[in-house]
CSV table of C-alpha atoms and ligand atoms in Angstrom, one decimal:
chain,number,residue,atom,x,y,z
R,37,UNK,CA,186.7,-51.3,23.1
R,38,UNK,CA,187.2,-51.8,19.7
R,39,UNK,CA,184.2,-54.8,17.8
R,40,UNK,CA,185.2,-55.5,13.6
R,41,UNK,CA,182.1,-56.5,12.4
R,42,UNK,CA,183.1,-59.0,9.5
R,43,UNK,CA,179.5,-59.0,6.9
R,44,UNK,CA,178.0,-58.8,3.4
R,45,UNK,CA,175.9,-56.3,4.7
R,46,UNK,CA,177.5,-54.1,6.7
R,47,UNK,CA,175.1,-51.0,6.2
R,48,UNK,CA,172.2,-53.0,8.1
R,49,UNK,CA,174.7,-53.8,10.9
R,50,UNK,CA,175.3,-50.0,11.0
R,51,UNK,CA,171.6,-49.2,10.9
R,52,UNK,CA,171.3,-51.1,14.2
R,53,UNK,CA,174.1,-49.9,16.2
R,54,UNK,CA,174.7,-46.6,15.5
R,55,UNK,CA,171.8,-45.2,17.1
R,56,UNK,CA,170.7,-44.7,20.9
R,57,UNK,CA,172.8,-45.5,23.7
R,58,UNK,CA,175.6,-47.4,22.0
R,59,UNK,CA,175.5,-44.4,18.7
R,60,UNK,CA,176.2,-42.4,21.9
R,61,UNK,CA,178.9,-44.6,23.1
R,62,UNK,CA,180.7,-44.3,19.7
R,63,UNK,CA,180.4,-40.2,19.3
R,64,UNK,CA,182.0,-40.6,22.9
R,65,UNK,CA,184.7,-42.6,21.9
R,66,UNK,CA,183.9,-45.4,24.5
R,67,UNK,CA,183.5,-48.0,22.1
R,68,UNK,CA,184.3,-48.2,18.1
R,69,UNK,CA,182.3,-50.2,15.6
R,70,UNK,CA,183.8,-51.2,12.2
R,71,UNK,CA,182.3,-53.5,9.3
R,72,UNK,CA,184.2,-55.0,6.9
R,73,UNK,CA,182.4,-55.7,3.5
R,74,UNK,CA,183.4,-59.4,2.9
R,75,UNK,CA,182.8,-58.2,-0.6
R,76,UNK,CA,185.6,-55.8,-0.8
R,77,UNK,CA,188.1,-58.0,-0.1
R,78,UNK,CA,186.9,-60.9,-3.1
R,79,UNK,CA,189.7,-61.6,-5.8
R,80,UNK,CA,187.0,-62.6,-7.8
R,81,UNK,CA,186.8,-59.9,-10.8
R,82,UNK,CA,183.5,-59.9,-10.8
R,83,UNK,CA,182.9,-59.0,-6.9
R,84,UNK,CA,181.2,-62.8,-6.5
R,85,UNK,CA,182.3,-64.4,-2.7
R,86,UNK,CA,180.0,-67.7,-2.8
R,87,UNK,CA,179.9,-71.0,-5.7
R,88,UNK,CA,178.7,-74.1,-5.1
R,89,UNK,CA,179.4,-76.8,-2.7
R,90,UNK,CA,181.7,-79.8,-3.2
R,91,UNK,CA,179.5,-83.0,-2.7
R,92,UNK,CA,176.1,-81.1,-4.1
R,93,UNK,CA,173.6,-79.9,-1.9
R,94,UNK,CA,171.2,-76.9,-1.6
R,95,UNK,CA,172.2,-73.3,-1.9
R,96,UNK,CA,176.0,-71.3,-2.1
R,97,UNK,CA,179.2,-71.4,0.8
R,98,UNK,CA,180.6,-68.6,1.5
R,99,UNK,CA,184.2,-68.6,0.5
R,100,UNK,CA,187.7,-68.5,2.7
R,101,UNK,CA,189.6,-66.4,0.5
R,102,UNK,CA,187.6,-63.2,0.9
R,103,UNK,CA,186.8,-63.8,4.6
R,104,UNK,CA,190.8,-65.0,5.6
R,105,UNK,CA,191.4,-61.0,3.1
R,106,UNK,CA,189.0,-58.9,5.9
R,107,UNK,CA,190.2,-60.7,8.5
R,108,UNK,CA,193.3,-60.0,7.8
R,109,UNK,CA,192.2,-56.4,6.8
R,110,UNK,CA,191.3,-56.0,10.4
R,111,UNK,CA,193.8,-58.0,11.9
R,112,UNK,CA,196.1,-55.2,9.7
R,113,UNK,CA,194.8,-52.5,11.5
R,114,UNK,CA,194.5,-53.8,15.0
R,115,UNK,CA,198.3,-54.4,15.3
R,116,UNK,CA,199.1,-51.2,13.3
R,117,UNK,CA,197.6,-49.4,16.9
R,118,UNK,CA,198.6,-51.8,19.3
R,119,UNK,CA,202.3,-51.2,18.2
R,120,UNK,CA,202.9,-55.4,17.4
R,121,UNK,CA,202.7,-57.8,14.8
R,122,UNK,CA,199.9,-58.7,12.7
R,123,UNK,CA,200.7,-62.5,14.2
R,124,UNK,CA,201.3,-61.3,17.6
R,125,UNK,CA,197.4,-59.0,17.2
R,126,UNK,CA,196.3,-63.3,16.0
R,127,UNK,CA,197.2,-64.6,19.2
R,128,UNK,CA,195.6,-61.8,20.8
R,129,UNK,CA,192.3,-61.0,19.1
R,130,UNK,CA,188.8,-63.5,19.8
R,131,UNK,CA,187.4,-64.3,16.0
R,132,UNK,CA,183.4,-64.5,16.9
R,133,UNK,CA,181.5,-66.9,14.5
R,134,UNK,CA,177.8,-66.7,15.1
R,135,UNK,CA,175.9,-69.8,14.3
R,136,UNK,CA,173.0,-71.9,15.5
R,137,UNK,CA,176.0,-74.3,15.9
R,138,UNK,CA,177.9,-72.5,18.7
R,139,UNK,CA,177.6,-72.4,22.5
R,140,UNK,CA,174.0,-70.2,23.4
R,141,UNK,CA,175.2,-66.8,24.4
R,142,UNK,CA,174.3,-65.8,27.4
R,143,UNK,CA,175.5,-62.3,30.2
R,144,UNK,CA,178.3,-64.4,31.5
R,145,UNK,CA,179.9,-64.6,28.2
R,146,UNK,CA,179.2,-61.1,27.4
R,147,UNK,CA,180.6,-60.4,30.6
R,148,UNK,CA,183.5,-62.1,29.3
R,149,UNK,CA,184.2,-60.9,26.2
R,150,UNK,CA,183.8,-57.1,27.4
R,151,UNK,CA,187.4,-57.4,29.1
R,152,UNK,CA,188.5,-57.9,25.5
R,153,UNK,CA,190.6,-55.1,23.5
R,154,UNK,CA,189.0,-55.9,20.3
R,155,UNK,CA,186.5,-58.4,19.3
R,156,UNK,CA,185.7,-59.9,15.6
R,157,UNK,CA,182.3,-61.1,14.3
R,158,UNK,CA,181.9,-63.0,11.4
R,159,UNK,CA,178.8,-62.9,9.9
R,160,UNK,CA,178.2,-66.1,7.5
R,161,UNK,CA,175.4,-65.7,5.1
R,162,UNK,CA,173.8,-68.5,2.3
R,163,UNK,CA,174.8,-71.9,3.8
R,164,UNK,CA,177.1,-70.9,5.3
R,165,UNK,CA,181.4,-70.0,5.2
R,166,UNK,CA,184.4,-72.8,3.9
R,167,UNK,CA,185.1,-74.6,6.9
R,168,UNK,CA,188.9,-74.4,6.2
R,169,UNK,CA,189.0,-70.8,6.9
R,170,UNK,CA,186.9,-71.2,10.1
R,171,UNK,CA,189.3,-73.7,11.4
R,172,UNK,CA,191.9,-71.0,10.6
R,173,UNK,CA,190.7,-68.0,12.2
R,174,UNK,CA,187.8,-69.0,14.8
R,175,UNK,CA,188.2,-68.8,18.2
R,176,UNK,CA,184.5,-69.1,19.7
R,177,UNK,CA,181.1,-70.2,17.8
R,178,UNK,CA,177.9,-68.4,19.1
R,179,UNK,CA,174.7,-68.9,18.5
R,180,UNK,CA,171.8,-66.8,19.5
R,181,UNK,CA,169.2,-69.6,20.4
R,182,UNK,CA,167.9,-72.4,19.1
R,183,UNK,CA,167.0,-71.4,16.0
R,184,UNK,CA,167.5,-70.5,12.6
R,185,UNK,CA,167.8,-67.2,11.0
R,186,UNK,CA,168.6,-66.0,7.6
R,187,UNK,CA,172.5,-64.5,8.5
R,188,UNK,CA,174.5,-63.5,11.6
R,189,UNK,CA,174.1,-59.4,10.9
R,190,UNK,CA,171.3,-59.9,13.8
R,191,UNK,CA,173.2,-62.3,16.2
R,192,UNK,CA,176.5,-59.6,15.9
R,193,UNK,CA,174.0,-57.0,16.1
R,194,UNK,CA,172.5,-59.0,19.4
R,195,UNK,CA,176.2,-59.6,20.9
R,196,UNK,CA,177.5,-56.3,20.0
R,197,UNK,CA,174.8,-54.9,22.2
R,198,UNK,CA,174.8,-56.9,24.8
R,199,UNK,CA,178.9,-56.8,25.0
R,200,UNK,CA,179.0,-52.9,24.4
R,201,UNK,CA,176.7,-52.0,27.4
R,202,UNK,CA,179.0,-53.8,30.1
R,203,UNK,CA,182.2,-51.6,29.1
R,204,UNK,CA,182.7,-48.9,31.4
R,205,UNK,CA,181.4,-45.7,30.5
R,206,UNK,CA,179.3,-46.8,27.9
R,207,UNK,CA,176.2,-46.6,30.7
R,208,UNK,CA,175.1,-44.0,32.5
R,209,UNK,CA,174.6,-45.9,35.6
R,210,UNK,CA,177.2,-48.3,36.0
R,211,UNK,CA,174.8,-49.5,38.9
R,212,UNK,CA,172.3,-50.7,36.5
R,213,UNK,CA,174.0,-53.3,35.0
R,214,UNK,CA,174.7,-54.4,38.7
R,215,UNK,CA,170.5,-54.6,40.0
R,216,UNK,CA,170.0,-56.5,36.2
R,217,UNK,CA,168.1,-59.1,35.1
R,218,UNK,CA,170.9,-61.9,34.8
R,219,UNK,CA,173.7,-60.0,37.0
R,220,UNK,CA,173.3,-63.0,40.2
R,221,UNK,CA,171.2,-65.3,38.2
R,222,UNK,CA,167.6,-63.7,39.2
R,223,UNK,CA,165.2,-62.2,37.1
R,224,UNK,CA,165.1,-58.0,37.4
R,225,UNK,CA,162.3,-56.9,40.0
R,226,UNK,CA,159.3,-55.2,39.0
R,227,UNK,CA,159.9,-51.7,39.1
R,228,UNK,CA,156.9,-48.2,39.6
R,229,UNK,CA,157.1,-44.7,38.6
R,230,UNK,CA,154.2,-42.3,38.9
R,231,UNK,CA,151.2,-41.8,39.7
R,232,UNK,CA,150.8,-43.9,42.8
R,233,UNK,CA,147.6,-45.1,41.5
R,234,UNK,CA,147.1,-45.9,37.7
R,235,UNK,CA,143.9,-47.9,36.3
R,236,UNK,CA,143.4,-48.1,40.3
R,237,UNK,CA,146.0,-50.5,40.7
R,238,UNK,CA,148.3,-48.8,43.4
R,239,UNK,CA,152.1,-48.9,43.6
R,240,UNK,CA,153.4,-51.4,46.7
R,241,UNK,CA,152.9,-49.8,49.8
R,242,UNK,CA,156.7,-50.4,51.0
R,243,UNK,CA,158.0,-48.4,48.0
R,244,UNK,CA,156.7,-44.9,49.5
R,245,UNK,CA,158.3,-46.1,52.9
R,246,UNK,CA,161.8,-44.6,52.2
R,247,UNK,CA,162.8,-47.6,53.9
R,248,UNK,CA,166.2,-48.4,52.2
R,249,UNK,CA,166.7,-52.1,53.7
R,250,UNK,CA,163.3,-52.7,53.8
R,251,UNK,CA,163.0,-51.7,49.8
R,252,UNK,CA,165.8,-53.5,49.1
R,253,UNK,CA,164.8,-56.6,51.0
R,254,UNK,CA,161.9,-57.2,49.4
R,255,UNK,CA,163.0,-56.0,45.8
R,256,UNK,CA,165.3,-59.9,46.2
R,257,UNK,CA,162.1,-61.8,47.2
R,258,UNK,CA,160.3,-60.1,44.3
R,259,UNK,CA,163.1,-61.2,42.2
R,260,UNK,CA,163.6,-64.8,43.8
R,261,UNK,CA,159.7,-64.6,43.5
R,262,UNK,CA,159.7,-63.8,40.0
R,263,UNK,CA,162.9,-66.2,39.3
R,264,UNK,CA,161.4,-69.6,40.6
R,265,UNK,CA,158.1,-68.9,38.1
R,266,UNK,CA,159.0,-67.4,35.1
R,267,UNK,CA,161.9,-68.7,35.1
R,268,UNK,CA,162.4,-72.5,36.7
R,269,UNK,CA,166.0,-73.5,35.1
R,270,UNK,CA,167.0,-70.2,36.6
R,271,UNK,CA,166.2,-70.4,39.5
R,272,UNK,CA,167.5,-74.4,40.5
R,273,UNK,CA,171.3,-72.5,39.4
R,274,UNK,CA,170.5,-69.9,41.7
R,275,UNK,CA,170.1,-72.4,44.3
R,276,UNK,CA,172.9,-74.3,43.5
R,277,UNK,CA,175.4,-71.7,43.2
R,278,UNK,CA,174.1,-70.6,46.7
R,279,UNK,CA,174.5,-73.7,48.0
R,280,UNK,CA,177.8,-73.3,46.8
R,281,UNK,CA,178.6,-70.7,48.4
R,282,UNK,CA,177.8,-71.4,52.0
R,283,UNK,CA,179.4,-74.7,51.5
N,96,ADE,N1,173.0,-67.9,12.1
N,96,ADE,C1,171.5,-67.9,11.4
N,96,ADE,N2,171.0,-69.0,13.2
N,96,ADE,C2,172.0,-68.4,14.0
N,96,ADE,C3,171.6,-67.9,15.2
N,96,ADE,N3,170.5,-68.5,15.7
N,96,ADE,N4,172.7,-68.1,16.2
N,96,ADE,C4,174.0,-66.8,16.2
N,96,ADE,N5,173.7,-67.1,14.6
N,96,ADE,C5,173.0,-67.0,14.0
């Protein structure tokens, strides 16, 4: 899967994503993460990418031209690789603008995006981006939560991390995305490693029993109990989904 991140701060994004699991996945070719510096695409001879807002008000706004040209540069690459026209590439490719005004990011959205071959993420800064270019290129508006950050870089990194780990081959143990938190709408059960007793606390006896069916049942119970206690909102959804499935 190819991720293209349009940003004014490419080093920040690459430093965060080029290490650990994602760095390894990129080296092995399971994912490609490319940043495009929006500033490289401005036609302004002083390298300016922002200006005052019409109608007044505090702060500067990112202008449409450099954002649009950074986007078309990416489309050009996608079209060449996929042997299609740029207009076909535009039709095929989702463009995510990360903004507090978007839909709140969730695991099911990560799963859906992980099915794409290409994904473009657009990071805003200052007071945002000229509405006209957003109308023209953005397909999805996504927020990572109800708080305001200084820019879209951290949210874009959060999205890429959550999506990339679902791409086949990125994690060695594909099982770990099946049993983990949120997979079936439940939080993950508690886990233990050696030693059997630590600070006087024993590992639950059932996990030492070697009875896999019992272990699975215990883990499921723990997941349900935990979800009910820590995330009553998720628990309600889980119950409703189960009821619907049984009907
Ligand atoms: N940009 C600034 N704050 C944000 C947030 N909470 N989610 C996504 N993008 C943002």
